[in-house]
mmCIF file of C-alpha atoms and ligand atoms in Angstrom:
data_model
loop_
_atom_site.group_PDB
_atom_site.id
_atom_site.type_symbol
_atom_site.label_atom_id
_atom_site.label_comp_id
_atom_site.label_asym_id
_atom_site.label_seq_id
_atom_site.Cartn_x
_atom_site.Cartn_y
_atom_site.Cartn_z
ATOM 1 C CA UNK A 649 -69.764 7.794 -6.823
ATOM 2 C CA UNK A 650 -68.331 9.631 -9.012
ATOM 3 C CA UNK A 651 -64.788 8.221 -9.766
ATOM 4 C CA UNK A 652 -66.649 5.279 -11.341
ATOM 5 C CA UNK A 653 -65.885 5.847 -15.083
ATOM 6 C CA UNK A 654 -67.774 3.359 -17.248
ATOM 7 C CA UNK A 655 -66.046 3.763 -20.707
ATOM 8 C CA UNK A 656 -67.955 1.955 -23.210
ATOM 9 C CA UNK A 657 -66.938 1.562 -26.862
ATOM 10 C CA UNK A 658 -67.222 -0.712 -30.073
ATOM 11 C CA UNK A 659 -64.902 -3.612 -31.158
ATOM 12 C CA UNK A 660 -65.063 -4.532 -34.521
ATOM 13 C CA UNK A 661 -68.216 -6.446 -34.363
ATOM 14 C CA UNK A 662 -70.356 -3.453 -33.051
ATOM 15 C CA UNK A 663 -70.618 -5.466 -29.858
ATOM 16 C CA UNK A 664 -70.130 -2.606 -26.807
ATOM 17 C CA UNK A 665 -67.518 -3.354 -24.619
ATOM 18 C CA UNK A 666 -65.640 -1.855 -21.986
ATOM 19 C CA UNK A 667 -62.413 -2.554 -23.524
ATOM 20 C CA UNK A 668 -60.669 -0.173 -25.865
ATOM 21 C CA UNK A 669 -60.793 3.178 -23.532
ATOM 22 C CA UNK A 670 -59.811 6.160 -26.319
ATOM 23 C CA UNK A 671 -56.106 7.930 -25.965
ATOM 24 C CA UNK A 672 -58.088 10.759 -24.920
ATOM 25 C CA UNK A 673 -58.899 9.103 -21.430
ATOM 26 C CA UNK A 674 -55.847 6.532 -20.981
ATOM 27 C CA UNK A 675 -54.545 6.648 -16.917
ATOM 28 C CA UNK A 676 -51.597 8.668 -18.040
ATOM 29 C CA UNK A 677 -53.702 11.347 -19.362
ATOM 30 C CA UNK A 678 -56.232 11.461 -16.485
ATOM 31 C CA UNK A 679 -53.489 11.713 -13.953
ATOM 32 C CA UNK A 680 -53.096 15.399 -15.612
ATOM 33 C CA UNK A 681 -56.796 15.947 -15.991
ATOM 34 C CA UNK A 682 -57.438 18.746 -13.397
ATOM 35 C CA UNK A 683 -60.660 17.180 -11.137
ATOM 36 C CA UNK A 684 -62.138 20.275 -9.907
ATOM 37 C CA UNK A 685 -63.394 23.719 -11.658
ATOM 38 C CA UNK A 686 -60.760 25.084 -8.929
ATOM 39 C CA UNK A 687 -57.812 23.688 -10.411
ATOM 40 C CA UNK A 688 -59.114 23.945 -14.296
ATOM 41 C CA UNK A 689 -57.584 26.919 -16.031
ATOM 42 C CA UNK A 690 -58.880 29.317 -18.643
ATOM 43 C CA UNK A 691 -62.006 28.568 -20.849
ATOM 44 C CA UNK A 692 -63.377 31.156 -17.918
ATOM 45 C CA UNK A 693 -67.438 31.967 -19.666
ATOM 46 C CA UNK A 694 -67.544 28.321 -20.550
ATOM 47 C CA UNK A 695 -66.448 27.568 -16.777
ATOM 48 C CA UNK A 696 -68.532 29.541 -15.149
ATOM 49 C CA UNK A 697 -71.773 28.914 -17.272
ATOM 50 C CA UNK A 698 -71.286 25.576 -16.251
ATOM 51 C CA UNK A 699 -70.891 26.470 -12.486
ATOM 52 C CA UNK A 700 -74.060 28.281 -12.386
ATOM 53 C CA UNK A 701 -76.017 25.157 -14.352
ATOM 54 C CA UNK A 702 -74.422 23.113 -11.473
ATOM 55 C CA UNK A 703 -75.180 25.346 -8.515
ATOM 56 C CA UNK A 704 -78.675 25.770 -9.870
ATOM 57 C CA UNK A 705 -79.568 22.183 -10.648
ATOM 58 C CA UNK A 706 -77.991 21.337 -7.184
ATOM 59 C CA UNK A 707 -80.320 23.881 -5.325
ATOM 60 C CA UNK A 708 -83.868 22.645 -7.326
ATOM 61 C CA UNK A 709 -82.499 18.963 -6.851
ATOM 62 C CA UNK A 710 -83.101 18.484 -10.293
ATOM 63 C CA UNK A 711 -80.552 16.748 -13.360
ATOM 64 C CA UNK A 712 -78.818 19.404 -15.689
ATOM 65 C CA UNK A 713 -79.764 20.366 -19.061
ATOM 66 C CA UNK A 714 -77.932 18.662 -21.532
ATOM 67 C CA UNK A 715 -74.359 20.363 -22.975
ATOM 68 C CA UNK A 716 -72.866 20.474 -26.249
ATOM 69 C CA UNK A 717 -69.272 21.353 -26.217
ATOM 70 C CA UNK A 718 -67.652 22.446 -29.501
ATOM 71 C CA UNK A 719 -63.855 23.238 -30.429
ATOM 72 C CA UNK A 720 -60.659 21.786 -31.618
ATOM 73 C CA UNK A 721 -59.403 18.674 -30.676
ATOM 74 C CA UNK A 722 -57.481 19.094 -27.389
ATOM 75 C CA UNK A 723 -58.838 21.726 -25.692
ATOM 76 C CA UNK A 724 -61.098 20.022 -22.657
ATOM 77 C CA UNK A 725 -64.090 19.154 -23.555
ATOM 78 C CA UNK A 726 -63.346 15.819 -21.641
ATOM 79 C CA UNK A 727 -61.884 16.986 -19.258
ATOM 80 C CA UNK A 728 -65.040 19.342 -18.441
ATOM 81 C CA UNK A 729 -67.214 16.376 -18.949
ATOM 82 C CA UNK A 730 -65.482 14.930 -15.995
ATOM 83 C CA UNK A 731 -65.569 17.494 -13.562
ATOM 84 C CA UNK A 732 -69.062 18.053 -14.425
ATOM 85 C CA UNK A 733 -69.866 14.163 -13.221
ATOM 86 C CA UNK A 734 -67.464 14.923 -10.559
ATOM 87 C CA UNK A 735 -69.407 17.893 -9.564
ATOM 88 C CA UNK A 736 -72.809 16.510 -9.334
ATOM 89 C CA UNK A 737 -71.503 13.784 -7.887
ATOM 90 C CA UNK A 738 -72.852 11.191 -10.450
ATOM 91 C CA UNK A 739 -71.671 8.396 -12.502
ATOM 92 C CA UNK A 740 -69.488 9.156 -15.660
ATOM 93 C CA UNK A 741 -70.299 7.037 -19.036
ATOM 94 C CA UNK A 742 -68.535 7.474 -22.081
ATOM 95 C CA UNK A 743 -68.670 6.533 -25.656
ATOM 96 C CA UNK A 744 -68.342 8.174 -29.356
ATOM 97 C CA UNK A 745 -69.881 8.621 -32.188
ATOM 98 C CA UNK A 746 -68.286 5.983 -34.438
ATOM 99 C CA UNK A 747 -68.438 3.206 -31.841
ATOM 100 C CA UNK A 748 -72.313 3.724 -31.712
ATOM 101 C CA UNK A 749 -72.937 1.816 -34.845
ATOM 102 C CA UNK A 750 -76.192 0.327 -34.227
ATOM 103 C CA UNK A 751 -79.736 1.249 -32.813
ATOM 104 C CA UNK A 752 -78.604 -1.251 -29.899
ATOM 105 C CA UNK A 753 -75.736 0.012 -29.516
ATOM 106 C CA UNK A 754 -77.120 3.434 -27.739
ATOM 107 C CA UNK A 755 -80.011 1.453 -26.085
ATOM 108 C CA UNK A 756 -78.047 -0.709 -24.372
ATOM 109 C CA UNK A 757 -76.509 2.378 -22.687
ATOM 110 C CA UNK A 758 -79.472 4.281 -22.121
ATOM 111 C CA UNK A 759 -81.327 1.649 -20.463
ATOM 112 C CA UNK A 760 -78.329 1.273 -18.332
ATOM 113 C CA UNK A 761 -77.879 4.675 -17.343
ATOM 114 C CA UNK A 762 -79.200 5.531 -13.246
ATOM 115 C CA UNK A 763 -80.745 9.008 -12.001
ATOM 116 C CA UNK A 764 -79.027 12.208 -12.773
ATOM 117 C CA UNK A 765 -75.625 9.977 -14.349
ATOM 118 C CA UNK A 766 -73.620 11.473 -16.953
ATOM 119 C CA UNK A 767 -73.032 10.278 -20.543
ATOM 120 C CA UNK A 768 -70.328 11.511 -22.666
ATOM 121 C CA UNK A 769 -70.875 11.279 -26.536
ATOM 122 C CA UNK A 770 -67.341 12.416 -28.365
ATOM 123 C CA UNK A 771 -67.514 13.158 -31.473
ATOM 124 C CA UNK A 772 -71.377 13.421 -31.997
ATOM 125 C CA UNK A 773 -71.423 14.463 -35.026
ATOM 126 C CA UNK A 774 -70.106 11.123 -36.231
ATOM 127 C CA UNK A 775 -73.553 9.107 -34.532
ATOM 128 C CA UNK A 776 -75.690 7.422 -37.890
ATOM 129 C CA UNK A 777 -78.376 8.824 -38.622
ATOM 130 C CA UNK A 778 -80.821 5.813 -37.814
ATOM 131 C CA UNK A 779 -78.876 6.077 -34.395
ATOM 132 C CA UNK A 780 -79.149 9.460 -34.018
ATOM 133 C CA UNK A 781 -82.776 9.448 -33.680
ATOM 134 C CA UNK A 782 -83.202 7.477 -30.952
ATOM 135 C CA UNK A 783 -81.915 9.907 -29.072
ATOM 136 C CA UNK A 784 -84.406 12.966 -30.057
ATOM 137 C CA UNK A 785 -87.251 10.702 -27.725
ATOM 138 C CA UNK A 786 -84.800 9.981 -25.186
ATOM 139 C CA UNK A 787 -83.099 13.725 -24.269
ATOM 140 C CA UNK A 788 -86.507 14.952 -24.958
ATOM 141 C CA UNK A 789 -88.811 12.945 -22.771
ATOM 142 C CA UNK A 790 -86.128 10.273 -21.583
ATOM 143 C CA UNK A 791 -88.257 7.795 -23.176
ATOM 144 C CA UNK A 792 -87.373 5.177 -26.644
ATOM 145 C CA UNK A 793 -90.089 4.071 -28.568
ATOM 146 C CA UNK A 794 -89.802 1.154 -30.084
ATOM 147 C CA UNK A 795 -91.844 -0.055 -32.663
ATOM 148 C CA UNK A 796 -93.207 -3.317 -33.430
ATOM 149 C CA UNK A 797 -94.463 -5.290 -36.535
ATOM 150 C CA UNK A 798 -94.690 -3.404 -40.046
ATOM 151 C CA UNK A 799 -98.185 -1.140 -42.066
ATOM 152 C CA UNK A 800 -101.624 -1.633 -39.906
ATOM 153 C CA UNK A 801 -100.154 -3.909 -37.556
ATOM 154 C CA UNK A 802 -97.671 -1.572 -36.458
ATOM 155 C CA UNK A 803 -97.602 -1.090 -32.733
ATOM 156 C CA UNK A 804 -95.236 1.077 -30.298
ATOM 157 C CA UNK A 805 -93.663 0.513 -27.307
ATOM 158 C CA UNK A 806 -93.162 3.433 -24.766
ATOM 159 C CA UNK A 807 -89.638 2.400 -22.974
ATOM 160 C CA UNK A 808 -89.003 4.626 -19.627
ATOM 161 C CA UNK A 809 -85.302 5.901 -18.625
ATOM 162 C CA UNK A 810 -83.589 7.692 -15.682
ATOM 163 C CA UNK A 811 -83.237 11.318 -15.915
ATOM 164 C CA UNK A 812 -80.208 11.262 -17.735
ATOM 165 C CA UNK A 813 -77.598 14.298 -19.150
ATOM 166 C CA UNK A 814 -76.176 14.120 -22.434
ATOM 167 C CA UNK A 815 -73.019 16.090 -22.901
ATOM 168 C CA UNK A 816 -72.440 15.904 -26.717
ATOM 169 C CA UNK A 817 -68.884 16.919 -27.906
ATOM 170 C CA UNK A 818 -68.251 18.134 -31.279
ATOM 171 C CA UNK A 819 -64.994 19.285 -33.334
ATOM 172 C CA UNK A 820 -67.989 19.889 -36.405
ATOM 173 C CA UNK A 821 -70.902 21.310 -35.057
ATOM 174 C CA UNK A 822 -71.738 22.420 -38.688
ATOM 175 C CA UNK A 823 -72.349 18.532 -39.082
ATOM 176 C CA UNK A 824 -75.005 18.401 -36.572
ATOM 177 C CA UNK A 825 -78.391 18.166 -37.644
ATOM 178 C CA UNK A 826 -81.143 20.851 -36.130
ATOM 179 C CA UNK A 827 -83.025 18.400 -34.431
ATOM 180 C CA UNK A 828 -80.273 16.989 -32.184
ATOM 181 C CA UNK A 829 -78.471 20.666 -32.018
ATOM 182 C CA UNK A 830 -81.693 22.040 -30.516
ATOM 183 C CA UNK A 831 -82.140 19.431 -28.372
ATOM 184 C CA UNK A 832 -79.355 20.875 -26.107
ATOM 185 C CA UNK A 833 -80.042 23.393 -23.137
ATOM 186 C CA UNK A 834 -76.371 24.428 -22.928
ATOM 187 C CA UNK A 835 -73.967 25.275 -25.813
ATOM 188 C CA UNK A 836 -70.370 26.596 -25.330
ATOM 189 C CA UNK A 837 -67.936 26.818 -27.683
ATOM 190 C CA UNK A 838 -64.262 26.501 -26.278
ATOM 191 C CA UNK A 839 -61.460 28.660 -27.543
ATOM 192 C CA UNK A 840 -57.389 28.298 -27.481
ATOM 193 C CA UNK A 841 -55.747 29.146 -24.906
ATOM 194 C CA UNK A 842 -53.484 31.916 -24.272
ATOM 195 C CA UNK A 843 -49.666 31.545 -23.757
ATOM 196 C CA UNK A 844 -49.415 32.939 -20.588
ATOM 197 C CA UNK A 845 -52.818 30.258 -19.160
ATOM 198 C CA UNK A 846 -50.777 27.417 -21.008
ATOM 199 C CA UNK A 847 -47.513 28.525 -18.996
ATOM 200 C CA UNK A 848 -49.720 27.767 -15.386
ATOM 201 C CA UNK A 849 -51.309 24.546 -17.301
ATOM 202 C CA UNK A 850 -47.320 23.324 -18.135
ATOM 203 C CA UNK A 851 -45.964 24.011 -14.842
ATOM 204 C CA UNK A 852 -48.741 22.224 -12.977
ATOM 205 C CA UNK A 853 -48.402 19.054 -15.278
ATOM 206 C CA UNK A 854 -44.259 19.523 -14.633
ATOM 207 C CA UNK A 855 -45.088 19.059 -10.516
ATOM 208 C CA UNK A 856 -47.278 16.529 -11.113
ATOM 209 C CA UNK A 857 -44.604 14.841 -13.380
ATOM 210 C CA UNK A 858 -41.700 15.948 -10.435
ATOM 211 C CA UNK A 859 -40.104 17.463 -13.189
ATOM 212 C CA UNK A 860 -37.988 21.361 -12.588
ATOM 213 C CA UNK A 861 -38.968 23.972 -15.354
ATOM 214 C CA UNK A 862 -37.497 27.232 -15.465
ATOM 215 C CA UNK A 863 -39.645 30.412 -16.446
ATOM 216 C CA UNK A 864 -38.195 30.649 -20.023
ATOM 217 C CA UNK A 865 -38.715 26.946 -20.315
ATOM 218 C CA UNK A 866 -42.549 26.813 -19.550
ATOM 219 C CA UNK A 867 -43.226 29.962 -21.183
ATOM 220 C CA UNK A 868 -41.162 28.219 -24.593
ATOM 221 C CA UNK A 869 -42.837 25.460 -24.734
ATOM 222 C CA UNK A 870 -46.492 26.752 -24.064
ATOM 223 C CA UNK A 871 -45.698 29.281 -27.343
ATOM 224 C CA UNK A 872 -45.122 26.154 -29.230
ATOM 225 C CA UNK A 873 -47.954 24.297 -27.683
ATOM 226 C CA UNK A 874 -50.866 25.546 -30.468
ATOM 227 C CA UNK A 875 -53.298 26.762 -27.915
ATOM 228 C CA UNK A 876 -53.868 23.306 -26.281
ATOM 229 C CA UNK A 877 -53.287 21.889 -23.378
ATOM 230 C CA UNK A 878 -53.095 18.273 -24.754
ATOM 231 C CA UNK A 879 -49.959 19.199 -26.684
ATOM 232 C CA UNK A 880 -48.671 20.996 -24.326
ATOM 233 C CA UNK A 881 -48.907 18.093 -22.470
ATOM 234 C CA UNK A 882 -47.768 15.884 -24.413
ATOM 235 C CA UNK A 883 -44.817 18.044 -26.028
ATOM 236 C CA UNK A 884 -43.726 18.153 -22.220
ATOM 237 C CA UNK A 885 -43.058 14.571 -21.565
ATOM 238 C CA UNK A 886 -40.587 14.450 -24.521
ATOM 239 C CA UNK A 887 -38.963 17.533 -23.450
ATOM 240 C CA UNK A 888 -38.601 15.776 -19.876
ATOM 241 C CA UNK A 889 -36.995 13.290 -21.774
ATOM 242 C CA UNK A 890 -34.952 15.187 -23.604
ATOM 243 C CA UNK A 891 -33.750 17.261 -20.948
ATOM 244 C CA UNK A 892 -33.426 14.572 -18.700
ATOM 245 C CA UNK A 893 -31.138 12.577 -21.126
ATOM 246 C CA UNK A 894 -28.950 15.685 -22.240
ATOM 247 C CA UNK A 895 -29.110 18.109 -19.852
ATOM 248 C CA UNK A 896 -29.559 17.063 -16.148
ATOM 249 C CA UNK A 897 -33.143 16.455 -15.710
ATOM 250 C CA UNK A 898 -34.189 20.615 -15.743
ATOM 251 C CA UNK A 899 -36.538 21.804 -18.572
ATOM 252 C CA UNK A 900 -34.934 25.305 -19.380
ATOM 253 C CA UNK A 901 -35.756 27.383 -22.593
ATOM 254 C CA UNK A 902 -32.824 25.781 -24.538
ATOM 255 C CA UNK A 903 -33.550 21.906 -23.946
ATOM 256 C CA UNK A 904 -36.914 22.787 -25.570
ATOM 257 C CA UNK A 905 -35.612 24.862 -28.128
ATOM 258 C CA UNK A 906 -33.578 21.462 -29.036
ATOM 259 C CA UNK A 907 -35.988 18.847 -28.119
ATOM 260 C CA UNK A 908 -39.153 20.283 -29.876
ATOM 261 C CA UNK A 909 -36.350 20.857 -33.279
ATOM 262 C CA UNK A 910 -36.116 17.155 -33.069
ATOM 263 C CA UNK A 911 -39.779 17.201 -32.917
ATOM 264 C CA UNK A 912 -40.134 18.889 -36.129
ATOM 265 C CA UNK A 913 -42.218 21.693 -33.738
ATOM 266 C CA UNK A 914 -40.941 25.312 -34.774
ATOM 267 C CA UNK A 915 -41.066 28.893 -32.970
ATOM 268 C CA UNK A 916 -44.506 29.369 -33.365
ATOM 269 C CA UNK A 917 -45.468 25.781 -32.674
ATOM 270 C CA UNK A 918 -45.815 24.775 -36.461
ATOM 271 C CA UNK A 919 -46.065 20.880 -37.090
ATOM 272 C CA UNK A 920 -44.252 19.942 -40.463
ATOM 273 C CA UNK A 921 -48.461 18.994 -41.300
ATOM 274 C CA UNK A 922 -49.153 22.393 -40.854
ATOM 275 C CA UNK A 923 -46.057 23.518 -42.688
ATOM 276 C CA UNK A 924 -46.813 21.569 -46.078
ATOM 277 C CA UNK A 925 -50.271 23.033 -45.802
ATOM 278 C CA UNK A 926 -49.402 26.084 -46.342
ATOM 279 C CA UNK A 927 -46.832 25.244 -49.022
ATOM 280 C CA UNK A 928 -49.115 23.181 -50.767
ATOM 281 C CA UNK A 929 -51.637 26.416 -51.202
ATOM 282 C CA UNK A 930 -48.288 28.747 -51.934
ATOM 283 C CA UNK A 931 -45.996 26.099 -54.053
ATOM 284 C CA UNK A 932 -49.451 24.460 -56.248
ATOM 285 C CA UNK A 933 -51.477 26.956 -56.169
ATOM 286 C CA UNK A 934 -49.867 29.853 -56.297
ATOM 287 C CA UNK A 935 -51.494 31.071 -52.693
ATOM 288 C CA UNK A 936 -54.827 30.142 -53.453
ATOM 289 C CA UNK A 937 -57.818 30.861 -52.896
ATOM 290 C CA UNK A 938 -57.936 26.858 -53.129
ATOM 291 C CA UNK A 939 -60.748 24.147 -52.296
ATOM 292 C CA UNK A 940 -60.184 22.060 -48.925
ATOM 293 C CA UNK A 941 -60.593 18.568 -51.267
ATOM 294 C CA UNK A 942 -57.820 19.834 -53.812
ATOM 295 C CA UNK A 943 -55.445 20.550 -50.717
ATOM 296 C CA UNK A 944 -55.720 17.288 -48.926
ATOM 297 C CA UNK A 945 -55.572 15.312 -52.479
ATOM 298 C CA UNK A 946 -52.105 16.591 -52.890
ATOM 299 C CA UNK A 947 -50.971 16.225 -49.495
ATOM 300 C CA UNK A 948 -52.453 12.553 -49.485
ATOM 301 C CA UNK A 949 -54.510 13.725 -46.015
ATOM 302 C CA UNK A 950 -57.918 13.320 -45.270
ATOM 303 C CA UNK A 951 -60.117 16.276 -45.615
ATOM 304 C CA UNK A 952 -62.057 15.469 -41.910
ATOM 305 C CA UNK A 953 -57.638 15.719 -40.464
ATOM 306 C CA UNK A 954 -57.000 19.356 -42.664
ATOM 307 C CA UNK A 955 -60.472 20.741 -41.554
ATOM 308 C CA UNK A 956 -60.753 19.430 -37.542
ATOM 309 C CA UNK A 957 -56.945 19.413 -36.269
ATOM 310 C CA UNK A 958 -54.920 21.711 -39.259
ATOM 311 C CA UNK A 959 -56.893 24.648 -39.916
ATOM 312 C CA UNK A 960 -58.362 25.954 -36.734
ATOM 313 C CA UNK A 961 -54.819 26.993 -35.684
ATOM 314 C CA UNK A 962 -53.459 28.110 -39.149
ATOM 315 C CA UNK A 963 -56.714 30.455 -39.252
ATOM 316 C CA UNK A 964 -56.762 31.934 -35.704
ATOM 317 C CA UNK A 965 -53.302 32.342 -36.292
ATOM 318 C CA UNK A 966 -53.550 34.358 -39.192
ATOM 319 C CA UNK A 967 -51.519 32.519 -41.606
ATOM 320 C CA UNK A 968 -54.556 31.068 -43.446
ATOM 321 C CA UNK A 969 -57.477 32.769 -44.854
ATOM 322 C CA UNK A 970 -61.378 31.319 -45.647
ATOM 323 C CA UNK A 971 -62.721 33.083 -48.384
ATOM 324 C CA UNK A 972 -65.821 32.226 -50.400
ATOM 325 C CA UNK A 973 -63.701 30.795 -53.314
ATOM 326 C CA UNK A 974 -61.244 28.879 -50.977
ATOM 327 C CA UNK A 975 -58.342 28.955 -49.007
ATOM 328 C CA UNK A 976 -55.549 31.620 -49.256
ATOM 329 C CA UNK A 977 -52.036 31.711 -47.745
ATOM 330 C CA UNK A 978 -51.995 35.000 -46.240
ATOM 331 C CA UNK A 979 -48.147 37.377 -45.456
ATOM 332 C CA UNK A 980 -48.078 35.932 -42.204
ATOM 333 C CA UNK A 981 -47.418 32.292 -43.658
ATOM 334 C CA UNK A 982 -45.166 33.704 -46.899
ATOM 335 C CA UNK A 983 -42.914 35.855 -43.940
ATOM 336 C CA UNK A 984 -43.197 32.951 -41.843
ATOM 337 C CA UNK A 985 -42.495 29.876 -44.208
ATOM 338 C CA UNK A 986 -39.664 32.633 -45.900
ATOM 339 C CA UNK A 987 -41.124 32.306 -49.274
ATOM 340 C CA UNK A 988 -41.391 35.549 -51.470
ATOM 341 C CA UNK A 989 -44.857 36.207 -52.567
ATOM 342 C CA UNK A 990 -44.904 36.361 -56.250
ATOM 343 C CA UNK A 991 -45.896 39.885 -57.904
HETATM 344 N N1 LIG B 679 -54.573 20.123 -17.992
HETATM 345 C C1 LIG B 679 -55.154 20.048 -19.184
HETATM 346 N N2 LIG B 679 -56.033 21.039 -19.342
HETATM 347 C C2 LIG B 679 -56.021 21.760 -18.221
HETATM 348 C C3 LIG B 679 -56.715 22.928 -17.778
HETATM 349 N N3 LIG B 679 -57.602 23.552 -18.558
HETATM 350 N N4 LIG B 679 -56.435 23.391 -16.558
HETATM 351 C C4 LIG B 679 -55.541 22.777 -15.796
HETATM 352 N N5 LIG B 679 -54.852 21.697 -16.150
HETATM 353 C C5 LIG B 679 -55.083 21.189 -17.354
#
């Protein structure tokens, strides 16, 4: 059926387990998960691509091709990979790229996996090499080889699996090699989403949570949300507790105003992260252009944080520019931050 979710990652011993299920699919979060492509908002080409895969697989009675799904953190990409399973009616399996540490590790799954099932790699682009290309045989032909003995004894061993789908996601697709990248049918890129699609996304979660929003509330918080649904998400349960603590249980636009302050979370959704970014480039290096690695050595961030979660925003939002010789703070950020550009 397809509520059965089979979450599968490592413990510290490489050993696959079913324990540890990531943030990303805890209960709490799932209980906002929309379940259907009916009640999933925006992302609209992505959504209907995938529709027509679905409808079209459905009709031939064969498995989908397999899907890599690329964007920021936050935006759905597991989400979609659960209405997909949901969908086709098929078993969900999920895993990530870091907790697939050894050869075994992905063959135990594979060789598990039925006709037609789902299985959810986050975070591909994190899968070891030697890992990595067990799966060329196995989306290809849905076959591993494995090989026995070593030189002119060598012999190989022809393993057959279910029809399986692979839906890779990937904050770095950049990282990916060619051989895997090609290897998917279906590519889709998702974008941020616009204020007035996170507005619908905040008051849905709000019913779900029981909780009253005015107009002015949802539409503050979702212009402080970044684009994402998992913030705005998650932004909204401490404004519910905000408001419910201070001001009679009903989000309005000031009770976010004054919960999201407390949050360090400013008018245009800023984190104080995002904020030292940009004074880092304005107050060290005089606006840039600056290299990533200088940047996160004087914050004291990693480099993978700054490049996956911190710039996407900054840059579609203007206040951060990628030029050949680095990164430059652009007006936007000195009008924003209130810093006078230097002459
Ligand atoms: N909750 C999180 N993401 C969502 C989306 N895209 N549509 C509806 N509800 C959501």
């Amino acid at each position: 059926m397809s509520d059965d979710i089979i979450s599968y990652s490592s413990d510290k011993k490489g050993i696959v387990t079913s324990k540890n299920i990531p943030e990303d699919i805890s209960p709490d979060i799932v209980s906002l998960r929309p379940t259907s492509f009916k009640e999933y908002i925006g992302q609209n080409d992505t959504v209907e691509t995938l529709k027509i895969a679905i409808q079209a697989a459905k009709m031939r009675n064969e498995s989908l091709d397999h899907i890599l799904l690329h964007g920021p953190p936050g935006l759905g990409k597991t989400t979609i990979s659960h209405i997909i399973a949901s969908e086709m009616e098929k078993n969900l399996i999920v895993t990530s790229g870091p907790a697939l540490e050894k050869g075994g590790d992905l063959i135990g799954i594979l060789t598990n996996l039925g006709d037609g099932d789902i299985f959810f790699i986050d975070e591909i682009h994190r899968i070891p090499k030697i890992v990595e290309e067990f799966l060329y045989p196995a989306m290809e032909d849905f076959a591993i080889d494995f090989i026995f003995d070593k030189g002119i004894h060598a012999r190989s061993h022809r393993y057959r699996l279910k029809q399986f789908v692979l839906i890779g996601a990937t904050t770095r697709v950049g990282l990916l090699s060619s051989p895997l990248r090609d290897r998917f049918g279906i590519f889709r890129t998702l974008d941020f989403y616009s204020v007035e699609q996170l507005v619908v996304i905040i008051k849905r979660s709000a019913a779900i949570f029981n909780t009253i929003i005015s107009e002015n509330g949802a539409l503050e918080l979702a212009k402080r949300s970044r684009g994402t649904p998992r913030i705005a998400n998650r932004l909204l349960k401490r404004v519910r507790d905000y408001s419910q603590v201070k001001s009679h249980g009903k989000v309005t636009k000031q009770s976010v105003q004054a919960a999201l302050e407390l949050e360090g979370i400013d008018g245009l959704g800023l984190t104080s992260l995002d904020r030292q970014y940009i004074k880092t480039i304005i107050d060290f290096y005089k606006g840039g252009p600056v290299g990533i690695e200088a940047i996160a050595a004087t914050l004291q961030e990693e480099t993978d944080t700054l490049v996956d979660v911190v710039e996407p925003f900054l840059l579609k939002m203007g206040m951060v520019l990628r030029t050949s010789s680095g990164r430059k703070a652009s007006e936007k950020a000195y009008h924003h931050l209130k810093i006078k550009p230097e002459l």
